[in-house]
mmCIF file of N, CA, C and O in Angstrom:
data_model
loop_
_atom_site.group_PDB
_atom_site.id
_atom_site.type_symbol
_atom_site.label_atom_id
_atom_site.label_comp_id
_atom_site.label_asym_id
_atom_site.label_seq_id
_atom_site.Cartn_x
_atom_site.Cartn_y
_atom_site.Cartn_z
ATOM 1 N N UNK A 254 11.899 -13.060 3.666
ATOM 2 C CA UNK A 254 10.616 -13.178 2.986
ATOM 3 C C UNK A 254 9.638 -12.178 3.593
ATOM 4 O O UNK A 254 9.387 -12.188 4.790
ATOM 5 N N UNK A 255 9.103 -11.321 2.728
ATOM 6 C CA UNK A 255 8.148 -10.313 3.182
ATOM 7 C C UNK A 255 6.744 -10.899 3.226
ATOM 8 O O UNK A 255 6.393 -11.737 2.400
ATOM 9 N N UNK A 256 5.918 -10.439 4.179
ATOM 10 C CA UNK A 256 4.515 -10.856 4.167
ATOM 11 C C UNK A 256 3.874 -10.427 2.856
ATOM 12 O O UNK A 256 4.127 -9.321 2.369
ATOM 13 N N UNK A 257 3.058 -11.294 2.280
ATOM 14 C CA UNK A 257 2.424 -10.991 1.002
ATOM 15 C C UNK A 257 0.913 -10.986 1.159
ATOM 16 O O UNK A 257 0.346 -11.879 1.779
ATOM 17 N N UNK A 258 0.296 -9.960 0.594
ATOM 18 C CA UNK A 258 -1.157 -9.822 0.600
ATOM 19 C C UNK A 258 -1.610 -9.885 -0.854
ATOM 20 O O UNK A 258 -1.077 -9.168 -1.696
ATOM 21 N N UNK A 259 -2.574 -10.755 -1.131
ATOM 22 C CA UNK A 259 -3.104 -10.875 -2.481
ATOM 23 C C UNK A 259 -4.511 -10.301 -2.512
ATOM 24 O O UNK A 259 -5.385 -10.757 -1.777
ATOM 25 N N UNK A 260 -4.705 -9.288 -3.323
ATOM 26 C CA UNK A 260 -6.018 -8.672 -3.483
ATOM 27 C C UNK A 260 -6.738 -9.335 -4.652
ATOM 28 O O UNK A 260 -6.100 -9.820 -5.587
ATOM 29 N N UNK A 261 -8.057 -9.328 -4.601
ATOM 30 C CA UNK A 261 -8.845 -9.892 -5.691
ATOM 31 C C UNK A 261 -9.251 -8.780 -6.652
ATOM 32 O O UNK A 261 -9.339 -7.616 -6.251
ATOM 33 N N UNK A 262 -9.536 -9.133 -7.902
ATOM 34 C CA UNK A 262 -10.016 -8.119 -8.848
ATOM 35 C C UNK A 262 -11.290 -7.422 -8.353
ATOM 36 O O UNK A 262 -11.492 -6.247 -8.616
ATOM 37 N N UNK A 263 -12.128 -8.150 -7.600
ATOM 38 C CA UNK A 263 -13.345 -7.554 -7.062
ATOM 39 C C UNK A 263 -13.021 -6.464 -6.044
ATOM 40 O O UNK A 263 -13.703 -5.445 -5.975
ATOM 41 N N UNK A 264 -11.994 -6.669 -5.230
ATOM 42 C CA UNK A 264 -11.585 -5.665 -4.245
ATOM 43 C C UNK A 264 -11.039 -4.418 -4.929
ATOM 44 O O UNK A 264 -11.296 -3.309 -4.491
ATOM 45 N N UNK A 265 -10.285 -4.620 -5.982
ATOM 46 C CA UNK A 265 -9.583 -3.519 -6.637
ATOM 47 C C UNK A 265 -10.478 -2.772 -7.623
ATOM 48 O O UNK A 265 -10.432 -1.537 -7.689
ATOM 49 N N UNK A 266 -11.286 -3.495 -8.387
ATOM 50 C CA UNK A 266 -12.107 -2.850 -9.416
ATOM 51 C C UNK A 266 -11.207 -2.154 -10.427
ATOM 52 O O UNK A 266 -10.192 -2.684 -10.849
ATOM 53 N N UNK A 267 -11.547 -0.922 -10.783
ATOM 54 C CA UNK A 267 -10.721 -0.147 -11.714
ATOM 55 C C UNK A 267 -9.505 0.445 -11.011
ATOM 56 O O UNK A 267 -8.531 0.835 -11.646
ATOM 57 N N UNK A 268 -9.555 0.513 -9.701
ATOM 58 C CA UNK A 268 -8.456 1.064 -8.921
ATOM 59 C C UNK A 268 -8.795 1.025 -7.445
ATOM 60 O O UNK A 268 -9.927 0.736 -7.065
ATOM 61 N N UNK A 269 -7.812 1.321 -6.607
ATOM 62 C CA UNK A 269 -7.999 1.263 -5.159
ATOM 63 C C UNK A 269 -7.142 2.359 -4.535
ATOM 64 O O UNK A 269 -6.007 2.585 -4.961
ATOM 65 N N UNK A 270 -7.681 3.028 -3.532
ATOM 66 C CA UNK A 270 -6.933 4.090 -2.861
ATOM 67 C C UNK A 270 -5.702 3.506 -2.178
ATOM 68 O O UNK A 270 -5.766 2.425 -1.588
ATOM 69 N N UNK A 271 -4.598 4.231 -2.271
ATOM 70 C CA UNK A 271 -3.381 3.730 -1.630
ATOM 71 C C UNK A 271 -3.564 3.628 -0.111
ATOM 72 O O UNK A 271 -2.960 2.773 0.522
ATOM 73 N N UNK A 272 -4.417 4.461 0.484
ATOM 74 C CA UNK A 272 -4.684 4.340 1.924
ATOM 75 C C UNK A 272 -5.330 2.989 2.214
ATOM 76 O O UNK A 272 -4.953 2.308 3.166
ATOM 77 N N UNK A 273 -6.281 2.575 1.382
ATOM 78 C CA UNK A 273 -6.957 1.288 1.571
ATOM 79 C C UNK A 273 -5.993 0.119 1.372
ATOM 80 O O UNK A 273 -6.125 -0.922 2.025
ATOM 81 N N UNK A 274 -5.031 0.285 0.490
ATOM 82 C CA UNK A 274 -4.043 -0.779 0.262
ATOM 83 C C UNK A 274 -3.160 -0.946 1.494
ATOM 84 O O UNK A 274 -2.867 -2.066 1.909
ATOM 85 N N UNK A 275 -2.752 0.161 2.119
ATOM 86 C CA UNK A 275 -1.957 0.070 3.345
ATOM 87 C C UNK A 275 -2.755 -0.604 4.458
ATOM 88 O O UNK A 275 -2.211 -1.392 5.228
ATOM 89 N N UNK A 276 -4.052 -0.329 4.538
ATOM 90 C CA UNK A 276 -4.908 -0.972 5.543
ATOM 91 C C UNK A 276 -5.029 -2.461 5.238
ATOM 92 O O UNK A 276 -4.878 -3.294 6.136
ATOM 93 N N UNK A 277 -5.287 -2.816 3.972
ATOM 94 C CA UNK A 277 -5.420 -4.219 3.581
ATOM 95 C C UNK A 277 -4.142 -5.010 3.859
ATOM 96 O O UNK A 277 -4.193 -6.185 4.206
ATOM 97 N N UNK A 278 -3.003 -4.352 3.728
ATOM 98 C CA UNK A 278 -1.715 -5.014 3.968
ATOM 99 C C UNK A 278 -1.371 -5.091 5.458
ATOM 100 O O UNK A 278 -0.368 -5.696 5.826
ATOM 101 N N UNK A 279 -2.185 -4.462 6.294
ATOM 102 C CA UNK A 279 -1.932 -4.498 7.733
ATOM 103 C C UNK A 279 -0.883 -3.509 8.195
ATOM 104 O O UNK A 279 -0.400 -3.588 9.323
ATOM 105 N N UNK A 280 -0.522 -2.550 7.344
ATOM 106 C CA UNK A 280 0.495 -1.565 7.709
ATOM 107 C C UNK A 280 -0.110 -0.318 8.350
ATOM 108 O O UNK A 280 0.619 0.525 8.865
ATOM 109 N N UNK A 281 -1.434 -0.211 8.304
ATOM 110 C CA UNK A 281 -2.162 0.876 8.975
ATOM 111 C C UNK A 281 -3.490 0.289 9.436
ATOM 112 O O UNK A 281 -4.052 -0.578 8.761
ATOM 113 N N UNK A 282 -3.983 0.750 10.569
ATOM 114 C CA UNK A 282 -5.232 0.198 11.096
ATOM 115 C C UNK A 282 -6.462 0.873 10.503
ATOM 116 O O UNK A 282 -7.560 0.338 10.592
ATOM 117 N N UNK A 283 -6.270 2.046 9.890
ATOM 118 C CA UNK A 283 -7.385 2.776 9.295
ATOM 119 C C UNK A 283 -6.867 3.696 8.198
ATOM 120 O O UNK A 283 -5.664 3.952 8.106
ATOM 121 N N UNK A 284 -7.781 4.191 7.390
ATOM 122 C CA UNK A 284 -7.399 5.150 6.359
ATOM 123 C C UNK A 284 -6.809 6.409 6.968
ATOM 124 O O UNK A 284 -5.875 6.997 6.427
ATOM 125 N N UNK A 285 -7.346 6.817 8.113
ATOM 126 C CA UNK A 285 -6.842 8.007 8.791
ATOM 127 C C UNK A 285 -5.390 7.802 9.241
ATOM 128 O O UNK A 285 -4.550 8.685 9.090
ATOM 129 N N UNK A 286 -5.106 6.614 9.773
ATOM 130 C CA UNK A 286 -3.727 6.324 10.185
ATOM 131 C C UNK A 286 -2.798 6.288 8.972
ATOM 132 O O UNK A 286 -1.661 6.766 9.035
ATOM 133 N N UNK A 287 -3.279 5.743 7.853
ATOM 134 C CA UNK A 287 -2.467 5.711 6.631
ATOM 135 C C UNK A 287 -2.172 7.131 6.157
ATOM 136 O O UNK A 287 -1.036 7.444 5.786
ATOM 137 N N UNK A 288 -3.171 8.012 6.184
ATOM 138 C CA UNK A 288 -2.960 9.403 5.777
ATOM 139 C C UNK A 288 -1.941 10.085 6.673
ATOM 140 O O UNK A 288 -1.105 10.872 6.200
ATOM 141 N N UNK A 289 -1.980 9.800 7.971
ATOM 142 C CA UNK A 289 -1.001 10.378 8.894
ATOM 143 C C UNK A 289 0.402 9.856 8.572
ATOM 144 O O UNK A 289 1.378 10.616 8.569
ATOM 145 N N UNK A 290 0.488 8.574 8.270
ATOM 146 C CA UNK A 290 1.768 7.979 7.884
ATOM 147 C C UNK A 290 2.316 8.665 6.636
ATOM 148 O O UNK A 290 3.506 8.981 6.559
ATOM 149 N N UNK A 291 1.440 8.941 5.666
ATOM 150 C CA UNK A 291 1.847 9.648 4.446
ATOM 151 C C UNK A 291 2.345 11.047 4.794
ATOM 152 O O UNK A 291 3.391 11.484 4.312
ATOM 153 N N UNK A 292 1.579 11.760 5.618
ATOM 154 C CA UNK A 292 1.924 13.144 5.967
ATOM 155 C C UNK A 292 3.258 13.231 6.688
ATOM 156 O O UNK A 292 3.994 14.211 6.542
ATOM 157 N N UNK A 293 3.594 12.204 7.466
ATOM 158 C CA UNK A 293 4.853 12.191 8.214
ATOM 159 C C UNK A 293 6.028 11.681 7.388
ATOM 160 O O UNK A 293 7.153 11.616 7.869
ATOM 161 N N UNK A 294 5.764 11.283 6.138
ATOM 162 C CA UNK A 294 6.846 10.806 5.272
ATOM 163 C C UNK A 294 7.308 9.400 5.578
ATOM 164 O O UNK A 294 8.395 8.993 5.155
ATOM 165 N N UNK A 295 6.481 8.619 6.281
ATOM 166 C CA UNK A 295 6.892 7.272 6.666
ATOM 167 C C UNK A 295 6.384 6.172 5.755
ATOM 168 O O UNK A 295 6.616 5.001 6.022
ATOM 169 N N UNK A 296 5.685 6.535 4.681
ATOM 170 C CA UNK A 296 5.127 5.523 3.780
ATOM 171 C C UNK A 296 5.884 5.513 2.462
ATOM 172 O O UNK A 296 6.223 6.560 1.920
ATOM 173 N N UNK A 297 6.135 4.310 1.969
ATOM 174 C CA UNK A 297 6.796 4.152 0.676
ATOM 175 C C UNK A 297 6.070 3.086 -0.128
ATOM 176 O O UNK A 297 5.633 2.086 0.422
ATOM 177 N N UNK A 298 5.983 3.325 -1.430
ATOM 178 C CA UNK A 298 5.468 2.335 -2.374
ATOM 179 C C UNK A 298 6.578 2.113 -3.394
ATOM 180 O O UNK A 298 7.011 3.057 -4.055
ATOM 181 N N UNK A 299 7.042 0.889 -3.475
ATOM 182 C CA UNK A 299 8.169 0.544 -4.363
ATOM 183 C C UNK A 299 9.356 1.473 -4.103
ATOM 184 O O UNK A 299 9.973 1.988 -5.034
ATOM 185 N N UNK A 300 9.641 1.700 -2.831
ATOM 186 C CA UNK A 300 10.781 2.503 -2.363
ATOM 187 C C UNK A 300 10.691 3.981 -2.718
ATOM 188 O O UNK A 300 11.697 4.695 -2.658
ATOM 189 N N UNK A 301 9.515 4.476 -3.085
ATOM 190 C CA UNK A 301 9.291 5.892 -3.358
ATOM 191 C C UNK A 301 8.390 6.444 -2.258
ATOM 192 O O UNK A 301 7.330 5.873 -1.983
ATOM 193 N N UNK A 302 8.794 7.538 -1.630
ATOM 194 C CA UNK A 302 8.018 8.126 -0.545
ATOM 195 C C UNK A 302 6.659 8.587 -1.071
ATOM 196 O O UNK A 302 6.570 9.224 -2.115
ATOM 197 N N UNK A 303 5.618 8.242 -0.331
ATOM 198 C CA UNK A 303 4.248 8.641 -0.665
ATOM 199 C C UNK A 303 3.823 9.701 0.342
ATOM 200 O O UNK A 303 3.918 9.481 1.550
ATOM 201 N N UNK A 304 3.372 10.850 -0.151
ATOM 202 C CA UNK A 304 2.959 11.928 0.746
ATOM 203 C C UNK A 304 1.490 12.284 0.620
ATOM 204 O O UNK A 304 0.965 13.021 1.440
ATOM 205 N N UNK A 305 0.824 11.776 -0.423
ATOM 206 C CA UNK A 305 -0.584 12.109 -0.667
ATOM 207 C C UNK A 305 -1.390 10.857 -0.975
ATOM 208 O O UNK A 305 -0.914 9.977 -1.696
ATOM 209 N N UNK A 306 -2.622 10.794 -0.487
ATOM 210 C CA UNK A 306 -3.508 9.693 -0.896
ATOM 211 C C UNK A 306 -3.831 9.820 -2.379
ATOM 212 O O UNK A 306 -3.951 10.933 -2.898
ATOM 213 N N UNK A 307 -3.922 8.692 -3.074
ATOM 214 C CA UNK A 307 -4.302 8.700 -4.489
ATOM 215 C C UNK A 307 -4.826 7.334 -4.869
ATOM 216 O O UNK A 307 -4.597 6.344 -4.176
ATOM 217 N N UNK A 308 -5.514 7.285 -5.988
ATOM 218 C CA UNK A 308 -6.042 6.037 -6.511
ATOM 219 C C UNK A 308 -4.935 5.329 -7.282
ATOM 220 O O UNK A 308 -4.279 5.929 -8.126
ATOM 221 N N UNK A 309 -4.728 4.062 -6.967
ATOM 222 C CA UNK A 309 -3.757 3.262 -7.696
ATOM 223 C C UNK A 309 -4.535 2.377 -8.659
ATOM 224 O O UNK A 309 -5.519 1.756 -8.269
ATOM 225 N N UNK A 310 -4.110 2.319 -9.901
ATOM 226 C CA UNK A 310 -4.830 1.554 -10.910
ATOM 227 C C UNK A 310 -4.632 0.056 -10.697
ATOM 228 O O UNK A 310 -3.660 -0.388 -10.066
ATOM 229 N N UNK A 311 -5.550 -0.712 -11.264
ATOM 230 C CA UNK A 311 -5.441 -2.166 -11.191
ATOM 231 C C UNK A 311 -4.142 -2.641 -11.840
ATOM 232 O O UNK A 311 -3.522 -3.593 -11.365
ATOM 233 N N UNK A 312 -3.709 -1.955 -12.899
ATOM 234 C CA UNK A 312 -2.471 -2.335 -13.579
ATOM 235 C C UNK A 312 -1.260 -2.140 -12.669
ATOM 236 O O UNK A 312 -0.345 -2.960 -12.659
ATOM 237 N N UNK A 313 -1.240 -1.030 -11.914
ATOM 238 C CA UNK A 313 -0.133 -0.789 -10.986
ATOM 239 C C UNK A 313 -0.092 -1.875 -9.916
ATOM 240 O O UNK A 313 0.986 -2.373 -9.565
ATOM 241 N N UNK A 314 -1.256 -2.235 -9.411
ATOM 242 C CA UNK A 314 -1.324 -3.252 -8.355
ATOM 243 C C UNK A 314 -0.943 -4.613 -8.916
ATOM 244 O O UNK A 314 -0.212 -5.377 -8.277
ATOM 245 N N UNK A 315 -1.401 -4.929 -10.131
ATOM 246 C CA UNK A 315 -1.089 -6.214 -10.761
ATOM 247 C C UNK A 315 0.407 -6.386 -10.975
ATOM 248 O O UNK A 315 0.929 -7.505 -10.926
ATOM 249 N N UNK A 316 1.121 -5.279 -11.188
ATOM 250 C CA UNK A 316 2.572 -5.339 -11.387
ATOM 251 C C UNK A 316 3.297 -5.680 -10.085
ATOM 252 O O UNK A 316 4.462 -6.049 -10.096
ATOM 253 N N UNK A 317 2.597 -5.560 -8.961
ATOM 254 C CA UNK A 317 3.186 -5.859 -7.656
ATOM 255 C C UNK A 317 3.656 -4.592 -6.978
ATOM 256 O O UNK A 317 4.223 -3.708 -7.621
ATOM 257 N N UNK A 318 3.374 -4.492 -5.688
ATOM 258 C CA UNK A 318 3.762 -3.325 -4.903
ATOM 259 C C UNK A 318 4.538 -3.764 -3.676
ATOM 260 O O UNK A 318 4.141 -4.712 -2.993
ATOM 261 N N UNK A 319 5.613 -3.078 -3.398
ATOM 262 C CA UNK A 319 6.327 -3.267 -2.141
ATOM 263 C C UNK A 319 5.970 -2.062 -1.284
ATOM 264 O O UNK A 319 6.295 -0.924 -1.630
ATOM 265 N N UNK A 320 5.273 -2.309 -0.181
ATOM 266 C CA UNK A 320 4.875 -1.238 0.721
ATOM 267 C C UNK A 320 5.780 -1.225 1.938
ATOM 268 O O UNK A 320 6.178 -2.276 2.433
ATOM 269 N N UNK A 321 6.077 -0.036 2.416
ATOM 270 C CA UNK A 321 6.863 0.120 3.638
ATOM 271 C C UNK A 321 6.207 1.166 4.519
ATOM 272 O O UNK A 321 5.785 2.212 4.032
ATOM 273 N N UNK A 322 6.126 0.856 5.798
ATOM 274 C CA UNK A 322 5.632 1.800 6.792
ATOM 275 C C UNK A 322 6.747 1.952 7.813
ATOM 276 O O UNK A 322 7.018 1.039 8.589
ATOM 277 N N UNK A 323 7.445 3.052 7.738
ATOM 278 C CA UNK A 323 8.617 3.220 8.583
ATOM 279 C C UNK A 323 9.766 2.375 8.050
ATOM 280 O O UNK A 323 9.786 1.980 6.887
ATOM 281 N N UNK A 324 10.703 2.086 8.929
ATOM 282 C CA UNK A 324 11.895 1.340 8.484
ATOM 283 C C UNK A 324 11.770 -0.165 8.630
ATOM 284 O O UNK A 324 12.520 -0.910 8.007
ATOM 285 N N UNK A 325 10.840 -0.623 9.481
ATOM 286 C CA UNK A 325 10.833 -2.043 9.812
ATOM 287 C C UNK A 325 9.606 -2.820 9.376
ATOM 288 O O UNK A 325 9.595 -4.032 9.463
ATOM 289 N N UNK A 326 8.567 -2.150 8.922
ATOM 290 C CA UNK A 326 7.345 -2.857 8.525
ATOM 291 C C UNK A 326 7.173 -2.786 7.010
ATOM 292 O O UNK A 326 7.130 -1.722 6.437
ATOM 293 N N UNK A 327 7.102 -3.968 6.411
ATOM 294 C CA UNK A 327 7.032 -4.064 4.955
ATOM 295 C C UNK A 327 6.024 -5.136 4.559
ATOM 296 O O UNK A 327 5.758 -6.060 5.309
ATOM 297 N N UNK A 328 5.513 -5.019 3.334
ATOM 298 C CA UNK A 328 4.615 -6.041 2.785
ATOM 299 C C UNK A 328 4.636 -5.957 1.271
ATOM 300 O O UNK A 328 4.904 -4.900 0.691
ATOM 301 N N UNK A 329 4.352 -7.090 0.647
ATOM 302 C CA UNK A 329 4.192 -7.137 -0.802
ATOM 303 C C UNK A 329 2.704 -7.278 -1.093
ATOM 304 O O UNK A 329 1.994 -8.016 -0.409
ATOM 305 N N UNK A 330 2.226 -6.568 -2.098
ATOM 306 C CA UNK A 330 0.822 -6.652 -2.504
ATOM 307 C C UNK A 330 0.775 -7.081 -3.959
ATOM 308 O O UNK A 330 1.462 -6.516 -4.810
ATOM 309 N N UNK A 331 -0.025 -8.106 -4.223
ATOM 310 C CA UNK A 331 -0.208 -8.595 -5.578
ATOM 311 C C UNK A 331 -1.695 -8.666 -5.886
ATOM 312 O O UNK A 331 -2.526 -8.578 -4.986
ATOM 313 N N UNK A 332 -2.007 -8.867 -7.143
ATOM 314 C CA UNK A 332 -3.388 -8.978 -7.589
ATOM 315 C C UNK A 332 -3.602 -10.378 -8.129
ATOM 316 O O UNK A 332 -2.857 -10.828 -9.001
ATOM 317 N N UNK A 333 -4.597 -11.076 -7.595
ATOM 318 C CA UNK A 333 -4.910 -12.417 -8.058
ATOM 319 C C UNK A 333 -5.546 -12.334 -9.444
ATOM 320 O O UNK A 333 -6.310 -11.444 -9.723
ATOM 321 N N UNK A 334 -5.217 -13.292 -10.273
ATOM 322 C CA UNK A 334 -5.865 -13.309 -11.580
ATOM 323 C C UNK A 334 -4.865 -13.345 -12.635
ATOM 324 O O UNK A 334 -4.813 -13.570 -13.693
#
């Protein structure tokens, strides 16, 4: 069972930066650390390597995200509502 983080529609709005999602999930302590994780190729969203910060839409988040930081740290992100 993976740790699950549920975001609220108020947190997400029309979209949320993927760096902020990694921070909210506890996989990075700051946006800067998340960007470094991306640059090093250690971040994955739904098993796809993420190399650049970008805005993720509310629809993408509502569908559910599996985040990975390295090989051993994982979390699921969902949207309440």
